[in-house]
Each structure stands twice: as C-alpha cells, then as structure tokens.
PDB file of C-alpha atoms and ligand atoms in Angstrom:
ATOM      1  CA  UNK P 402      97.351 128.454 143.959  1.00 87.00           C
ATOM      2  CA  UNK P 403      94.586 127.220 144.628  1.00 96.00           C
ATOM      3  CA  UNK P 404      90.764 127.198 144.065  1.00 97.00           C
ATOM      4  CA  UNK P 405      91.142 130.935 144.958  1.00 95.00           C
ATOM      5  CA  UNK P 406      92.990 132.259 142.293  1.00 96.00           C
ATOM      6  CA  UNK P 407      91.451 129.783 139.080  1.00 97.00           C
ATOM      7  CA  UNK P 408      87.820 131.359 139.319  1.00 96.00           C
ATOM      8  CA  UNK P 409      86.970 134.160 137.991  1.00 94.00           C
ATOM      9  CA  UNK P 410      83.342 134.074 140.051  1.00 94.00           C
ATOM     10  CA  UNK P 411      82.553 131.618 138.657  1.00 97.00           C
ATOM     11  CA  UNK P 412      83.978 128.294 136.304  1.00 98.00           C
ATOM     12  CA  UNK P 413      82.671 126.106 133.184  1.00 98.00           C
ATOM     13  CA  UNK P 414      84.688 123.296 133.117  1.00 98.00           C
ATOM     14  CA  UNK P 415      83.863 121.575 130.406  1.00 98.00           C
ATOM     15  CA  UNK P 416      84.017 117.918 131.402  1.00 98.00           C
ATOM     16  CA  UNK P 417      86.522 116.094 129.307  1.00 98.00           C
ATOM     17  CA  UNK P 418      84.468 112.251 130.000  1.00 98.00           C
ATOM     18  CA  UNK P 419      82.073 113.782 126.828  1.00 98.00           C
ATOM     19  CA  UNK P 420      85.100 114.855 124.325  1.00 98.00           C
ATOM     20  CA  UNK P 421      86.310 113.343 121.777  1.00 98.00           C
ATOM     21  CA  UNK P 422      89.099 111.135 122.324  1.00 98.00           C
ATOM     22  CA  UNK P 423      90.568 111.019 119.172  1.00 98.00           C
ATOM     23  CA  UNK P 424      90.606 114.463 118.750  1.00 97.00           C
ATOM     24  CA  UNK P 425      90.926 114.812 122.803  1.00 98.00           C
ATOM     25  CA  UNK P 426      94.638 118.064 122.863  1.00 98.00           C
ATOM     26  CA  UNK P 427      92.587 119.765 119.646  1.00 98.00           C
ATOM     27  CA  UNK P 428      89.021 120.388 121.582  1.00 98.00           C
ATOM     28  CA  UNK P 429      91.269 121.305 124.401  1.00 98.00           C
ATOM     29  CA  UNK P 430      92.790 124.275 122.806  1.00 98.00           C
ATOM     30  CA  UNK P 431      89.875 125.091 120.934  1.00 98.00           C
ATOM     31  CA  UNK P 432      87.703 125.734 124.672  1.00 98.00           C
ATOM     32  CA  UNK P 433      90.871 127.148 126.499  1.00 98.00           C
ATOM     33  CA  UNK P 434      90.857 129.651 123.154  1.00 98.00           C
ATOM     34  CA  UNK P 435      87.394 130.308 123.985  1.00 98.00           C
ATOM     35  CA  UNK P 436      88.366 131.071 127.443  1.00 98.00           C
ATOM     36  CA  UNK P 437      87.942 127.458 129.396  1.00 98.00           C
ATOM     37  CA  UNK P 438      90.155 127.889 132.595  1.00 98.00           C
ATOM     38  CA  UNK P 439      89.057 125.114 134.556  1.00 98.00           C
ATOM     39  CA  UNK P 440      88.835 121.426 132.548  1.00 98.00           C
ATOM     40  CA  UNK P 441      86.741 118.443 134.453  1.00 99.00           C
ATOM     41  CA  UNK P 442      88.809 114.943 134.102  1.00 99.00           C
ATOM     42  CA  UNK P 443      86.879 112.549 135.093  1.00 98.00           C
ATOM     43  CA  UNK P 444      88.827 109.040 136.327  1.00 98.00           C
ATOM     44  CA  UNK P 445      86.083 105.492 137.034  1.00 98.00           C
ATOM     45  CA  UNK P 446      87.258 102.245 137.881  1.00 98.00           C
ATOM     46  CA  UNK P 447      84.548  99.895 137.241  1.00 98.00           C
ATOM     47  CA  UNK P 448      84.142  99.464 141.192  1.00 98.00           C
ATOM     48  CA  UNK P 449      83.132 102.549 142.353  1.00 98.00           C
ATOM     49  CA  UNK P 450      81.470 103.042 139.382  1.00 98.00           C
ATOM     50  CA  UNK P 451      80.774 100.397 136.693  1.00 98.00           C
ATOM     51  CA  UNK P 452      82.971 102.337 133.925  1.00 98.00           C
ATOM     52  CA  UNK P 453      86.445 102.313 133.895  1.00 98.00           C
ATOM     53  CA  UNK P 454      86.914 106.067 132.394  1.00 98.00           C
ATOM     54  CA  UNK P 455      90.408 107.544 132.137  1.00 98.00           C
ATOM     55  CA  UNK P 456      93.668 107.972 134.111  1.00 98.00           C
ATOM     56  CA  UNK P 457      96.725 109.134 134.527  1.00 98.00           C
ATOM     57  CA  UNK P 458      98.074 107.891 131.150  1.00 98.00           C
ATOM     58  CA  UNK P 459      95.804 110.330 129.604  1.00 98.00           C
ATOM     59  CA  UNK P 460      96.263 113.087 132.184  1.00 98.00           C
ATOM     60  CA  UNK P 461      99.793 113.596 131.423  1.00 98.00           C
ATOM     61  CA  UNK P 462      98.851 114.395 128.015  1.00 98.00           C
ATOM     62  CA  UNK P 463      96.498 117.338 127.946  1.00 98.00           C
ATOM     63  CA  UNK P 464      98.486 118.998 131.437  1.00 98.00           C
ATOM     64  CA  UNK P 465     101.064 119.995 129.611  1.00 98.00           C
ATOM     65  CA  UNK P 466      98.388 121.548 127.070  1.00 98.00           C
ATOM     66  CA  UNK P 467      96.052 123.161 129.816  1.00 98.00           C
ATOM     67  CA  UNK P 468      99.248 124.825 131.657  1.00 98.00           C
ATOM     68  CA  UNK P 469     100.393 126.136 129.218  1.00 98.00           C
ATOM     69  CA  UNK P 470      97.705 128.167 128.656  1.00 98.00           C
ATOM     70  CA  UNK P 471      97.422 129.029 132.229  1.00 97.00           C
ATOM     71  CA  UNK P 472      94.848 126.605 133.303  1.00 98.00           C
ATOM     72  CA  UNK P 473      94.236 123.809 134.779  1.00 98.00           C
ATOM     73  CA  UNK P 474      92.788 120.514 135.653  1.00 98.00           C
ATOM     74  CA  UNK P 475      89.976 119.281 138.521  1.00 98.00           C
ATOM     75  CA  UNK P 476      90.050 115.266 138.670  1.00 99.00           C
ATOM     76  CA  UNK P 477      87.222 113.846 139.679  1.00 99.00           C
ATOM     77  CA  UNK P 478      88.175 110.558 141.456  1.00 99.00           C
ATOM     78  CA  UNK P 479      84.676 108.365 140.766  1.00 98.00           C
ATOM     79  CA  UNK P 480      87.156 105.071 142.226  1.00 98.00           C
ATOM     80  CA  UNK P 481      86.999 102.789 145.523  1.00 98.00           C
ATOM     81  CA  UNK P 482      90.035 103.540 147.883  1.00 98.00           C
ATOM     82  CA  UNK P 483      90.978 106.892 146.164  1.00 98.00           C
ATOM     83  CA  UNK P 484      93.879 107.476 148.632  1.00 98.00           C
ATOM     84  CA  UNK P 485      96.003 104.898 145.750  1.00 98.00           C
ATOM     85  CA  UNK P 486      95.632 106.826 143.185  1.00 98.00           C
ATOM     86  CA  UNK P 487      96.866 109.945 144.435  1.00 98.00           C
ATOM     87  CA  UNK P 488     100.568 110.578 143.320  1.00 98.00           C
ATOM     88  CA  UNK P 489      99.922 109.178 140.224  1.00 98.00           C
ATOM     89  CA  UNK P 490      97.224 112.011 139.296  1.00 98.00           C
ATOM     90  CA  UNK P 491      99.873 114.692 140.863  1.00 98.00           C
ATOM     91  CA  UNK P 492     102.668 113.276 139.092  1.00 98.00           C
ATOM     92  CA  UNK P 493     100.425 113.494 135.687  1.00 98.00           C
ATOM     93  CA  UNK P 494      99.585 117.245 135.984  1.00 98.00           C
ATOM     94  CA  UNK P 495      96.379 117.181 138.001  1.00 98.00           C
ATOM     95  CA  UNK P 496      95.815 120.663 140.138  1.00 98.00           C
ATOM     96  CA  UNK P 497      93.268 119.356 142.464  1.00 98.00           C
ATOM     97  CA  UNK P 498      91.302 116.035 142.980  1.00 98.00           C
ATOM     98  CA  UNK P 499      87.453 115.563 144.291  1.00 99.00           C
ATOM     99  CA  UNK P 500      87.007 112.272 145.898  1.00 98.00           C
ATOM    100  CA  UNK P 501      83.487 110.632 147.085  1.00 98.00           C
ATOM    101  CA  UNK P 502      82.695 110.559 150.549  1.00 98.00           C
ATOM    102  CA  UNK P 503      80.960 106.964 150.162  1.00 98.00           C
ATOM    103  CA  UNK P 504      84.435 105.666 149.021  1.00 98.00           C
ATOM    104  CA  UNK P 505      87.050 106.635 151.649  1.00 97.00           C
ATOM    105  CA  UNK P 506      86.476 105.303 154.986  1.00 95.00           C
ATOM    106  CA  UNK P 507      88.668 108.359 156.546  1.00 97.00           C
ATOM    107  CA  UNK P 508      87.915 111.702 154.535  1.00 98.00           C
ATOM    108  CA  UNK P 509      90.400 114.023 156.425  1.00 97.00           C
ATOM    109  CA  UNK P 510      93.132 111.191 155.921  1.00 98.00           C
ATOM    110  CA  UNK P 511      92.814 111.380 151.684  1.00 98.00           C
ATOM    111  CA  UNK P 512      91.945 115.129 152.464  1.00 98.00           C
ATOM    112  CA  UNK P 513      95.410 115.406 153.952  1.00 98.00           C
ATOM    113  CA  UNK P 514      96.731 113.065 151.753  1.00 98.00           C
ATOM    114  CA  UNK P 515      95.999 114.596 148.735  1.00 98.00           C
ATOM    115  CA  UNK P 516      97.584 117.952 150.192  1.00 98.00           C
ATOM    116  CA  UNK P 517     100.614 116.909 151.284  1.00 98.00           C
ATOM    117  CA  UNK P 518     100.350 115.733 146.511  1.00 98.00           C
ATOM    118  CA  UNK P 519     100.595 119.514 146.488  1.00 98.00           C
ATOM    119  CA  UNK P 520      96.828 118.849 145.152  1.00 98.00           C
ATOM    120  CA  UNK P 521      93.363 120.706 146.028  1.00 98.00           C
ATOM    121  CA  UNK P 522      90.928 119.329 147.243  1.00 98.00           C
ATOM    122  CA  UNK P 523      87.509 118.571 146.653  1.00 98.00           C
ATOM    123  CA  UNK P 524      84.838 116.006 148.368  1.00 98.00           C
ATOM    124  CA  UNK P 525      82.075 115.059 146.599  1.00 98.00           C
ATOM    125  CA  UNK P 526      78.489 113.230 147.239  1.00 98.00           C
ATOM    126  CA  UNK P 527      75.981 111.011 145.240  1.00 98.00           C
ATOM    127  CA  UNK P 528      72.382 112.072 144.940  1.00 98.00           C
ATOM    128  CA  UNK P 529      71.314 109.172 147.786  1.00 98.00           C
ATOM    129  CA  UNK P 530      73.898 111.043 149.855  1.00 98.00           C
ATOM    130  CA  UNK P 531      72.396 114.267 152.929  1.00 98.00           C
ATOM    131  CA  UNK P 532      74.043 117.345 152.154  1.00 98.00           C
ATOM    132  CA  UNK P 533      74.002 117.941 156.035  1.00 98.00           C
ATOM    133  CA  UNK P 534      76.640 115.160 155.935  1.00 98.00           C
ATOM    134  CA  UNK P 535      79.063 116.503 153.042  1.00 98.00           C
ATOM    135  CA  UNK P 536      78.567 119.633 154.809  1.00 98.00           C
ATOM    136  CA  UNK P 537      80.443 117.614 158.269  1.00 98.00           C
ATOM    137  CA  UNK P 538      83.131 116.368 156.901  1.00 97.00           C
ATOM    138  CA  UNK P 539      84.399 119.799 154.661  1.00 96.00           C
ATOM    139  CA  UNK P 540      86.632 120.866 157.433  1.00 90.00           C
ATOM    140  CA  UNK P 541      89.299 119.787 155.451  1.00 91.00           C
ATOM    141  CA  UNK P 542      88.528 120.598 151.800  1.00 98.00           C
ATOM    142  CA  UNK P 543      88.406 123.664 148.889  1.00 98.00           C
ATOM    143  CA  UNK P 544      84.993 122.358 147.348  1.00 98.00           C
ATOM    144  CA  UNK P 545      82.253 120.172 147.818  1.00 98.00           C
ATOM    145  CA  UNK P 546      80.375 118.425 144.712  1.00 99.00           C
ATOM    146  CA  UNK P 547      76.925 117.516 145.050  1.00 99.00           C
ATOM    147  CA  UNK P 548      76.247 115.291 142.302  1.00 99.00           C
ATOM    148  CA  UNK P 549      73.482 116.160 139.959  1.00 98.00           C
ATOM    149  CA  UNK P 550      73.447 112.642 138.444  1.00 98.00           C
ATOM    150  CA  UNK P 551      74.167 109.360 140.090  1.00 98.00           C
ATOM    151  CA  UNK P 552      77.995 109.062 138.880  1.00 98.00           C
ATOM    152  CA  UNK P 553      79.121 107.379 135.715  1.00 98.00           C
ATOM    153  CA  UNK P 554      78.148 108.560 132.777  1.00 98.00           C
ATOM    154  CA  UNK P 555      78.019 111.645 130.364  1.00 98.00           C
ATOM    155  CA  UNK P 556      74.727 112.259 129.191  1.00 98.00           C
ATOM    156  CA  UNK P 557      72.227 111.594 132.326  1.00 98.00           C
ATOM    157  CA  UNK P 558      69.068 114.276 132.343  1.00 98.00           C
ATOM    158  CA  UNK P 559      69.792 116.216 135.046  1.00 98.00           C
ATOM    159  CA  UNK P 560      67.847 115.308 138.220  1.00 98.00           C
ATOM    160  CA  UNK P 561      65.847 118.537 139.626  1.00 98.00           C
ATOM    161  CA  UNK P 562      66.410 117.665 143.420  1.00 98.00           C
ATOM    162  CA  UNK P 563      70.234 119.342 142.715  1.00 98.00           C
ATOM    163  CA  UNK P 564      69.026 122.488 142.940  1.00 98.00           C
ATOM    164  CA  UNK P 565      67.648 122.475 146.700  1.00 98.00           C
ATOM    165  CA  UNK P 566      70.305 119.946 147.901  1.00 98.00           C
ATOM    166  CA  UNK P 567      72.934 122.799 146.269  1.00 98.00           C
ATOM    167  CA  UNK P 568      71.347 125.745 148.310  1.00 98.00           C
ATOM    168  CA  UNK P 569      70.888 123.236 151.394  1.00 98.00           C
ATOM    169  CA  UNK P 570      74.836 122.706 150.933  1.00 98.00           C
ATOM    170  CA  UNK P 571      75.800 126.168 150.344  1.00 98.00           C
ATOM    171  CA  UNK P 572      73.908 126.912 153.853  1.00 98.00           C
ATOM    172  CA  UNK P 573      75.795 124.942 155.610  1.00 98.00           C
ATOM    173  CA  UNK P 574      79.188 125.258 154.222  1.00 98.00           C
ATOM    174  CA  UNK P 575      81.471 128.133 155.376  1.00 97.00           C
ATOM    175  CA  UNK P 576      81.542 130.917 152.327  1.00 96.00           C
ATOM    176  CA  UNK P 577      85.311 129.515 152.212  1.00 96.00           C
ATOM    177  CA  UNK P 578      84.468 126.108 150.170  1.00 98.00           C
ATOM    178  CA  UNK P 579      83.174 126.340 146.900  1.00 98.00           C
ATOM    179  CA  UNK P 580      79.686 124.318 145.790  1.00 98.00           C
ATOM    180  CA  UNK P 581      80.404 122.169 142.733  1.00 98.00           C
ATOM    181  CA  UNK P 582      77.958 120.251 140.933  1.00 98.00           C
ATOM    182  CA  UNK P 583      78.325 117.783 138.224  1.00 99.00           C
ATOM    183  CA  UNK P 584      75.867 115.741 135.621  1.00 98.00           C
ATOM    184  CA  UNK P 585      73.058 117.129 133.372  1.00 98.00           C
ATOM    185  CA  UNK P 586      74.085 121.062 133.532  1.00 98.00           C
ATOM    186  CA  UNK P 587      73.196 123.244 130.422  1.00 98.00           C
ATOM    187  CA  UNK P 588      71.363 126.285 129.877  1.00 97.00           C
ATOM    188  CA  UNK P 589      68.025 125.575 131.393  1.00 97.00           C
ATOM    189  CA  UNK P 590      69.509 124.832 134.839  1.00 98.00           C
ATOM    190  CA  UNK P 591      72.503 126.983 135.270  1.00 98.00           C
ATOM    191  CA  UNK P 592      70.705 129.873 136.153  1.00 98.00           C
ATOM    192  CA  UNK P 593      68.722 128.399 138.805  1.00 98.00           C
ATOM    193  CA  UNK P 594      72.056 126.431 140.066  1.00 98.00           C
ATOM    194  CA  UNK P 595      73.854 129.920 140.513  1.00 98.00           C
ATOM    195  CA  UNK P 596      71.257 131.167 142.111  1.00 98.00           C
ATOM    196  CA  UNK P 597      70.627 129.009 144.400  1.00 98.00           C
ATOM    197  CA  UNK P 598      74.768 129.479 145.515  1.00 98.00           C
ATOM    198  CA  UNK P 599      77.091 126.491 143.398  1.00 98.00           C
ATOM    199  CA  UNK P 600      80.406 128.619 141.321  1.00 98.00           C
ATOM    200  CA  UNK P 601      81.762 125.329 139.573  1.00 98.00           C
ATOM    201  CA  UNK P 602      79.773 124.118 137.127  1.00 98.00           C
ATOM    202  CA  UNK P 603      80.516 120.640 135.230  1.00 99.00           C
ATOM    203  CA  UNK P 604      79.108 120.661 131.503  1.00 99.00           C
ATOM    204  CA  UNK P 605      79.764 117.995 129.661  1.00 98.00           C
ATOM    205  CA  UNK P 606      77.696 116.963 127.129  1.00 98.00           C
ATOM    206  CA  UNK P 607      76.076 120.428 126.758  1.00 98.00           C
ATOM    207  CA  UNK P 608      79.178 121.504 125.043  1.00 98.00           C
ATOM    208  CA  UNK P 609      81.098 118.522 123.317  1.00 98.00           C
ATOM    209  CA  UNK P 610      77.486 116.988 121.939  1.00 98.00           C
ATOM    210  CA  UNK P 611      77.318 120.930 120.552  1.00 98.00           C
ATOM    211  CA  UNK P 612      78.794 121.132 117.050  1.00 96.00           C
ATOM    212  CA  UNK P 613      80.592 124.699 117.998  1.00 98.00           C
ATOM    213  CA  UNK P 614      82.280 124.083 121.208  1.00 98.00           C
ATOM    214  CA  UNK P 615      83.630 127.639 121.428  1.00 98.00           C
ATOM    215  CA  UNK P 616      79.740 128.756 121.473  1.00 98.00           C
ATOM    216  CA  UNK P 617      78.220 126.130 123.557  1.00 98.00           C
ATOM    217  CA  UNK P 618      80.893 127.110 126.250  1.00 98.00           C
ATOM    218  CA  UNK P 619      79.875 131.199 125.960  1.00 98.00           C
ATOM    219  CA  UNK P 620      76.492 130.472 126.217  1.00 97.00           C
ATOM    220  CA  UNK P 621      76.744 128.938 128.908  1.00 98.00           C
ATOM    221  CA  UNK P 622      79.740 131.524 130.539  1.00 97.00           C
ATOM    222  CA  UNK P 623      77.573 134.151 129.743  1.00 96.00           C
ATOM    223  CA  UNK P 624      74.856 132.567 131.618  1.00 95.00           C
ATOM    224  CA  UNK P 625      76.372 133.706 134.448  1.00 93.00           C
ATOM    225  CA  UNK P 626      77.113 137.329 133.720  1.00 78.00           C
TER     226      UNK P 626
HETATM  227  C1  DX5 K 245      79.963 111.709 135.177  1.00 63.58           C
HETATM  228  C2  DX5 K 245      80.236 112.540 134.870  1.00 63.58           C
HETATM  229  C3  DX5 K 245      80.663 114.142 134.853  1.00 63.58           C
HETATM  230  C4  DX5 K 245      80.131 113.705 133.440  1.00 63.58           C
HETATM  231  C5  DX5 K 245      78.806 115.188 133.220  1.00 63.58           C
HETATM  232  O1  DX5 K 245      79.543 110.949 136.187  1.00 63.58           O
HETATM  233  O2  DX5 K 245      81.439 112.550 136.777  1.00 63.58           O
HETATM  234  O3  DX5 K 245      81.570 114.546 134.756  1.00 63.58           O
HETATM  235  O4  DX5 K 245      81.151 113.859 132.363  1.00 63.58           O
HETATM  236  O5  DX5 K 245      78.442 115.396 131.823  1.00 63.58           O
HETATM  237  P1  DX5 K 245      77.034 115.650 131.513  1.00 63.58           P
HETATM  238  O6  DX5 K 245      77.288 117.062 131.567  1.00 63.58           O
HETATM  239  O7  DX5 K 245      76.816 114.949 130.025  1.00 63.58           O
HETATM  240  O8  DX5 K 245      76.221 115.498 132.441  1.00 63.58           O
HETATM  241 ZN1   ZN K 246      82.343 114.099 137.110  1.00 63.58          ZN
END
C-alpha cells in the first residue's frame, strides 16, 4: 500500500501531538468514525527540535486501533540521525516516515533505508530552507513536507509565506510526489494552501483544540470539497 492508495484527492491529517494523551485511543477512534484515515505522529528528540515528544512506545498502542479501521500512521521524525529510528518506527506500526533534510547527512540513503523497512517516505524542510533545495532531493520520496512553522510545538501561528512556498514546491515536483503542509493549518488558510497545490494537510490544534473533534475535522475536510 502507498500514499496513492491512502489519499482521497486530499487528506486532513489529525496531528496527535495536540491530542489529550490521557485519552489518546478514544480521540483517535472518534476521528476514525468522523472519517479521518491518515494520522500524523510527531517524534521530537530534544536535539533537532527542543522538545522530546513521543516515540515508538506510544505508536505501538495506537497503530492497531488505526489499522483496524483501515487507517494509516504518517510519522514525522523531527530528530537528528533519522536513520537510527526507522526500524523501530516500522516495528511499532508506522506506515510512512518523513525526515528532515536539515537532519540527514545523506537524504537518498535515508530514503532507501526507510523503504527497505517497508515504509513510505517523505522529506521535510524548515522555513529557512528553500523549496528548491527540497525539490532537488525529492527523487526518491513519495511526499515533500513544507513546514509552515518552525518545527517543535503544536499551537504556533501559521507563517503566511508558506502559501507561496507550497506553490513554488508544487511547481518544481513531479505530479507523482505529494505536497504536505504542517503547522498552524486551519480554516483560515486550508483553502489557499490547497489552491497553491498541497494535498496533505496536517492539523493539530485546529482539531484537538476544539470541543467537538468530529465537527472540527469535518469542517476542514469540507473546506477541501
Ligand atoms: C510541530 C508538528 C506539528 C504540530 C502541528 O512541529 O510538526 O505536526 O502538531 O500542530 P498545529 O496544527 O497546532 O500547528
Ligand atoms: Zn508534524
């Protein structure tokens, strides 16, 4: 299975980083019932990004719930030396892994190592990195992730320059490579990001920060048509 099987034109991906971890499984089930199929799982190591977030130990409990309902887990590695964590992510039930070009000494080698673990592959880049630098390295990946915040925390303000950066990226990539955006995505910008060419929308606080999770998910999915 691959991203092309998982994406129904476009996907809103609830970012579990913003969930209530005391009831993580329940919140995932609520969103699965609301129609979410791709869940975003942020791994931060306290080095590439300041905070330590969650890792395979949490992933292994969530992945069976998601897989049982036909969903998938898209793992965003905000870590140095991402190659060290690929096997553990695959073992814990991750379906796709996205690593940062700023954190990888040899991007094609990490992409190949991820594929060897049976993972789909994404390449992420920070706001300070040029979209062209990511596009030039995207030959071996399924998606490119344009960060619209500095990676690290949920709940930060969207950087409006991301809309143009997504457009530039889309123009540089082959049609077969998906464009994902992550950080501060919500009702106010999802339409513009889609128009610029993104098809994968990671959403943390604009879903989990609302009282009614299904309604928040549904409104965002509807905005994509
Ligand atoms: C933070 C993570 C994001 C985060 C997004 O660096 O990569 O996935 O959870 O959260 P919001 O949508 O609140 O910016
Ligand atoms: Zn993320």
